XYZ file of C-alpha atoms in Angstrom:
403
model
C -11.367 27.309 -56.332
C -11.263 27.312 -60.136
C -12.984 30.707 -60.238
C -10.530 32.020 -57.651
C -7.525 30.920 -59.699
C -9.169 32.568 -62.693
C -8.998 35.899 -60.850
C -5.955 37.723 -62.352
C -5.442 39.803 -59.224
C -5.344 36.777 -56.944
C -2.975 34.946 -59.296
C -0.560 37.865 -59.242
C -0.756 38.090 -55.447
C -0.129 34.346 -55.134
C 2.892 34.486 -57.461
C 4.319 37.466 -55.598
C 3.825 35.770 -52.241
C 5.456 32.550 -53.442
C 8.625 34.267 -54.629
C 8.783 36.630 -51.655
C 8.293 33.879 -49.066
C 10.919 31.702 -50.709
C 13.400 34.567 -50.537
C 12.411 35.469 -46.973
C 12.607 31.972 -45.513
C 15.877 31.258 -47.293
C 17.244 34.524 -45.918
C 16.262 33.688 -42.327
C 18.151 30.389 -42.562
C 21.144 32.077 -44.191
C 21.219 34.934 -41.659
C 21.326 32.485 -38.751
C 24.282 30.690 -40.352
C 25.907 34.025 -41.219
C 25.680 35.315 -37.645
C 27.183 32.051 -36.397
C 30.071 32.249 -38.886
C 30.816 35.900 -38.120
C 30.943 35.466 -34.346
C 31.446 31.751 -33.764
C 28.588 31.952 -31.265
C 25.387 29.890 -31.244
C 23.818 32.670 -29.160
C 24.454 35.133 -31.990
C 22.323 32.990 -34.291
C 19.628 32.867 -31.609
C 19.648 36.662 -31.309
C 19.075 36.865 -35.067
C 15.865 34.850 -34.734
C 14.819 37.003 -31.741
C 14.950 40.148 -33.872
C 12.576 38.503 -36.361
C 10.050 37.687 -33.622
C 10.275 40.797 -31.411
C 8.311 43.151 -33.743
C 5.120 41.096 -33.276
C 4.628 43.155 -30.115
C 3.925 46.083 -32.453
C 1.533 44.217 -34.773
C -1.612 46.155 -33.732
C 0.102 49.464 -34.613
C 1.006 48.052 -38.036
C -2.672 47.342 -38.582
C -3.464 51.019 -38.029
C -1.008 51.882 -40.805
C -2.855 49.554 -43.187
C -6.258 51.059 -42.398
C -5.082 54.657 -42.582
C -3.593 54.284 -46.060
C -4.241 52.106 -49.111
C -3.421 48.451 -48.368
C -1.954 48.113 -51.856
C 0.188 51.220 -51.334
C 1.402 50.002 -47.936
C 2.344 46.655 -49.490
C 4.289 48.342 -52.295
C 6.162 50.760 -50.024
C 7.027 48.050 -47.488
C 8.393 45.642 -50.093
C 10.406 48.278 -51.946
C 11.756 49.655 -48.652
C 12.920 46.192 -47.647
C 14.622 45.753 -51.013
C 16.597 48.925 -50.236
C 17.344 47.826 -46.647
C 18.882 44.605 -47.944
C 21.638 46.678 -49.554
C 23.013 47.299 -46.037
C 24.184 43.691 -45.935
C 26.819 44.576 -48.535
C 28.604 46.517 -45.760
C 28.883 43.443 -43.511
C 32.464 42.190 -43.727
C 33.295 40.904 -40.252
C 32.169 40.541 -36.614
C 32.366 44.304 -36.063
C 29.460 44.773 -38.513
C 27.203 42.179 -36.862
C 25.016 45.057 -35.634
C 24.195 45.871 -39.265
C 23.035 42.316 -39.773
C 20.819 42.590 -36.700
C 19.442 45.910 -37.967
C 18.478 44.325 -41.283
C 16.882 41.380 -39.484
C 14.921 43.756 -37.234
C 13.654 45.615 -40.312
C 12.703 42.279 -41.809
C 10.708 41.444 -38.678
C 8.978 44.835 -38.819
C 8.097 44.289 -42.471
C 6.591 40.918 -41.570
C 4.006 42.413 -39.226
C 2.951 44.771 -42.031
C 3.045 42.471 -45.058
C 1.048 39.603 -43.497
C -2.051 41.618 -42.489
C -1.773 43.777 -45.624
C -1.826 40.708 -47.821
C -4.835 39.315 -45.959
C -6.580 42.685 -46.330
C -5.968 42.688 -50.089
C -7.269 39.109 -50.367
C -10.479 40.155 -48.610
C -11.033 42.913 -51.181
C -10.303 40.970 -54.384
C -11.966 37.657 -53.463
C -15.653 37.045 -52.802
C -16.611 36.208 -49.228
C -17.377 32.596 -50.168
C -13.876 32.340 -51.694
C -11.954 33.590 -48.653
C -11.332 30.160 -47.122
C -10.104 28.809 -50.473
C -7.863 31.856 -50.905
C -6.357 31.579 -47.430
C -5.947 27.823 -47.865
C -4.038 28.332 -51.116
C -1.818 30.893 -49.404
C -0.994 28.263 -46.772
C -0.395 25.643 -49.472
C 2.196 27.983 -50.959
C 3.748 28.434 -47.503
C 3.978 24.659 -47.124
C 5.700 24.321 -50.479
C 8.122 27.083 -49.594
C 8.811 25.391 -46.257
C 9.947 22.313 -48.181
C 12.382 24.249 -50.359
C 13.615 27.144 -48.223
C 16.035 25.279 -45.882
C 17.798 23.694 -48.854
C 17.809 26.933 -50.830
C 18.961 29.101 -47.909
C 21.710 26.836 -46.605
C 22.759 25.754 -50.100
C 23.014 29.271 -51.518
C 24.878 30.507 -48.437
C 27.419 27.711 -48.844
C 27.810 28.314 -52.573
C 27.725 32.102 -52.911
C 27.677 33.596 -49.395
C 25.278 35.759 -47.426
C 25.633 38.883 -49.564
C 24.263 37.168 -52.659
C 21.419 35.538 -50.702
C 20.437 38.975 -49.378
C 20.477 40.442 -52.900
C 18.289 37.599 -54.154
C 15.837 38.335 -51.340
C 15.918 42.024 -52.288
C 14.959 40.992 -55.814
C 12.020 38.927 -54.518
C 10.753 41.988 -52.608
C 10.821 43.965 -55.869
C 9.064 41.184 -57.793
C 6.357 40.923 -55.111
C 5.807 44.688 -55.350
C 5.553 44.508 -59.145
C 3.017 41.682 -58.898
C 0.801 43.651 -56.520
C 1.210 46.726 -58.711
C -0.799 44.791 -61.292
C -3.571 43.903 -58.827
C -6.703 46.020 -59.100
C -7.856 46.622 -55.532
C -11.352 48.152 -55.206
C -11.386 51.481 -53.369
C -12.558 51.286 -49.777
C -15.433 53.476 -48.585
C -14.150 56.802 -47.281
C -13.785 57.371 -43.554
C -16.742 59.013 -41.895
C -14.424 60.778 -39.447
C -10.869 62.098 -39.498
C -8.089 59.771 -38.257
C -8.126 59.674 -34.451
C -4.382 59.236 -33.886
C -2.257 56.107 -33.852
C -2.990 55.090 -30.256
C -6.743 55.607 -30.600
C -6.902 53.790 -33.941
C -4.868 50.891 -32.578
C -7.198 50.706 -29.577
C -10.169 50.427 -31.953
C -8.627 47.315 -33.490
C -7.975 45.810 -30.066
C -11.536 46.579 -28.951
C -12.984 44.998 -32.072
C -11.031 41.749 -31.710
C -11.419 41.365 -27.958
C -14.884 42.925 -27.820
C -16.387 40.626 -30.470
C -17.170 37.314 -28.688
C -16.384 35.067 -31.665
C -13.059 36.739 -32.443
C -12.062 36.977 -28.800
C -12.687 33.290 -28.153
C -10.816 32.181 -31.270
C -7.801 34.367 -30.452
C -7.714 33.288 -26.794
C -8.064 29.567 -27.563
C -5.530 29.643 -30.382
C -3.118 31.888 -28.480
C -3.074 29.514 -25.502
C -2.675 26.494 -27.783
C 0.257 28.115 -29.581
C 1.861 28.874 -26.221
C 2.714 25.163 -26.070
C 2.754 24.315 -29.780
C 6.182 25.919 -30.155
C 7.600 23.255 -27.824
C 7.752 21.013 -30.874
C 10.510 23.158 -32.420
C 12.857 21.977 -29.666
C 11.303 18.589 -28.889
C 11.548 17.319 -32.459
C 15.293 16.806 -31.959
C 14.678 14.699 -28.837
C 11.929 12.768 -30.640
C 14.344 11.906 -33.449
C 17.278 11.114 -31.141
C 15.660 9.441 -28.125
C 12.438 8.192 -29.682
C 13.525 7.054 -33.149
C 17.278 6.681 -32.437
C 18.176 8.428 -35.669
C 20.715 11.204 -36.423
C 19.721 14.857 -36.008
C 19.735 15.341 -39.783
C 16.562 13.232 -39.920
C 14.715 16.277 -38.571
C 14.928 17.649 -42.112
C 12.952 14.662 -43.404
C 10.197 15.256 -40.851
C 10.152 18.953 -41.749
C 9.484 17.964 -45.353
C 6.649 15.673 -44.247
C 5.225 18.553 -42.211
C 5.356 20.808 -45.260
C 3.506 18.156 -47.269
C 0.778 18.146 -44.615
C 0.389 21.904 -44.973
C 0.133 21.636 -48.764
C -2.598 18.980 -48.660
C -4.557 20.708 -45.883
C -4.507 23.996 -47.775
C -6.167 22.375 -50.775
C -9.157 21.156 -48.711
C -9.483 24.226 -46.479
C -12.234 25.773 -48.598
C -14.291 22.572 -48.681
C -13.975 22.073 -44.919
C -14.981 25.659 -44.195
C -18.048 25.504 -46.451
C -19.125 22.285 -44.750
C -18.352 23.048 -41.116
C -17.506 26.765 -40.824
C -14.339 28.755 -40.216
C -14.303 28.468 -36.427
C -14.620 24.693 -36.709
C -11.577 24.885 -38.976
C -9.595 26.563 -36.193
C -10.922 24.002 -33.700
C -9.883 21.126 -35.965
C -6.440 22.683 -36.307
C -5.965 22.931 -32.543
C -7.213 19.348 -32.117
C -4.761 18.343 -34.843
C -1.888 19.737 -32.773
C -2.985 17.545 -29.846
C -3.266 14.465 -32.075
C 0.143 15.160 -33.628
C 1.751 15.427 -30.181
C 0.121 12.105 -29.241
C 1.583 10.455 -32.347
C 4.999 11.909 -31.508
C 4.939 9.730 -28.371
C 4.945 6.598 -30.543
C 8.550 5.300 -30.732
C 8.175 4.190 -34.350
C 8.804 6.000 -37.626
C 5.274 5.501 -38.974
C 3.694 7.140 -35.928
C 6.091 10.092 -35.836
C 5.792 10.641 -39.598
C 1.996 10.636 -39.299
C 2.336 13.142 -36.471
C 4.506 15.427 -38.611
C 2.002 15.238 -41.487
C -0.871 16.071 -39.137
C 1.123 18.856 -37.498
C 1.632 20.507 -40.883
C -2.095 20.274 -41.590
C -2.872 21.754 -38.174
C -0.637 24.773 -38.817
C -2.463 25.395 -42.084
C -5.957 25.121 -40.607
C -5.310 27.270 -37.552
C -3.716 30.030 -39.640
C -6.228 29.987 -42.510
C -9.121 29.639 -40.068
C -8.013 32.589 -37.957
C -7.538 34.879 -40.964
C -10.870 33.881 -42.533
C -12.707 34.361 -39.234
C -11.361 37.906 -38.850
C -11.887 38.840 -42.510
C -15.545 37.805 -42.431
C -16.418 39.568 -39.198
C -14.633 42.891 -39.599
C -15.714 46.041 -41.490
C -13.424 46.977 -44.380
C -12.127 50.166 -42.724
C -11.085 48.211 -39.599
C -9.749 45.065 -41.242
C -6.036 45.919 -41.159
C -6.074 46.668 -37.434
C -8.146 43.585 -36.636
C -5.903 41.293 -38.677
C -2.755 42.852 -37.227
C -4.072 42.449 -33.685
C -5.273 38.874 -34.143
C -2.195 37.655 -36.006
C 0.145 39.371 -33.548
C -1.791 38.032 -30.550
C -1.252 34.422 -31.626
C 2.241 34.792 -33.124
C 3.774 36.196 -29.946
C 2.797 33.203 -27.732
C 4.150 30.848 -30.386
C 7.493 32.664 -30.349
C 7.591 32.643 -26.542
C 6.799 28.923 -26.510
C 9.903 28.106 -28.559
C 12.123 29.649 -25.878
C 9.946 28.214 -23.095
C 10.164 24.737 -24.590
C 13.946 24.984 -24.852
C 14.164 25.934 -21.169
C 11.719 23.295 -19.920
C 13.447 20.588 -21.957
C 16.495 21.040 -19.715
C 14.543 19.827 -16.664
C 11.730 17.703 -18.143
C 11.830 14.826 -20.587
C 10.379 15.296 -24.046
C 7.522 12.876 -23.314
C 6.381 14.948 -20.326
C 6.335 18.099 -22.457
C 4.420 16.330 -25.230
C 1.825 15.242 -22.672
C 1.574 18.866 -21.499
C 1.004 19.907 -25.127
C -1.729 17.279 -25.495
C -3.544 18.348 -22.334
C -3.523 22.082 -23.079
C -4.347 21.877 -26.788
C -7.130 19.342 -26.154
C -8.618 21.668 -23.542
C -8.406 24.632 -25.946
C -10.046 22.698 -28.788
C -12.772 21.370 -26.492
C -13.538 24.805 -25.067
C -13.730 26.423 -28.503
C -15.940 23.590 -29.810
C -18.274 24.115 -26.850
C -18.443 27.855 -27.527
C -19.537 27.306 -31.149
C -23.193 26.290 -31.721
C -23.822 22.718 -32.759
C -25.157 23.542 -36.244
C -22.666 23.229 -39.089
C -21.600 25.605 -41.793
C -21.297 29.347 -41.843
C -24.698 29.906 -40.247
C -23.454 28.213 -37.099
C -20.766 30.776 -36.636
C -22.983 33.768 -37.159
C -25.204 32.671 -34.302
C -24.780 33.546 -30.645
C -22.219 31.868 -28.438
C -23.212 29.880 -25.412
């Protein structure tokens, strides 16, 4: 990890990501509050979050954009474009301009499906293969730290200075992220052997690679199914705090901080775990961690629930870093953007759906029943993926054939 942090390009990318994510997450919080204040409707705030999630349906097409052009160039253009889009928020003055707010949020969601895979593609080109797990773990550590700060920053800034200023601060973070990546020296990729085949055909190549490669297919399917219930926790955490711990709703913020701490710690040991057990085992451990966290959430005591939140944060880190590392290592450079876009989109969409599904099911089922459902499904996913990976440990295990 020391050598990785000594890489100037990676340091710049990490700094840019830290500032950009802090601005982005603060903006999402602020936009939800803003939509609520403009319309007086809770549904309006919910629609704002929908526009962030909807673009993940288009993630494979975004991957084709990354592979067709320079990943560094795509990153720069996307960030600078979003900085310009943020200026539209200055026109929002009342409920009649709520559509402008939704337009900006939709553009933000579209930028997310480009920036994530692009960043992972750049990491794969500036870090050695044996450093990828460390690099992805550090990226998740940063995300955990941002998760601790963003709710306070977003809500606090909105209260103090209003949504317009928060949006301008986020625009500035997009510019800073672009400037950081401008200083990153990205090695040129080998030229294409054939002319571009068209967006649909190129996107299909990414889909075929992910779902036609047994290792990648099994990881995406297992993780996608696990995340289809993992999102229940976004709704259930309020019932856990209220009915299980008998504490006020504001205590959810404390558990969110504990979860962020879990992500930070897990990110720091991701590289070690991957070198010892392999990247697919990292994903498996993450899915198993979700099951264990849900089990701890059933304990009606603070210590158990806090331990569950800590483990849940670690599980988020390991599943995300493990998925990205698995795809990076098993994908040719000229296909990496499409493969990452497909894989990340394929698991993000079920997670988004599960948040809405959990909210609906919580109206008819108790939170304990839904936690048990989470435990059963995630345990089955982790067990199946562990069975599919050969018994040997380390990277060699994952390069072997599946059962």
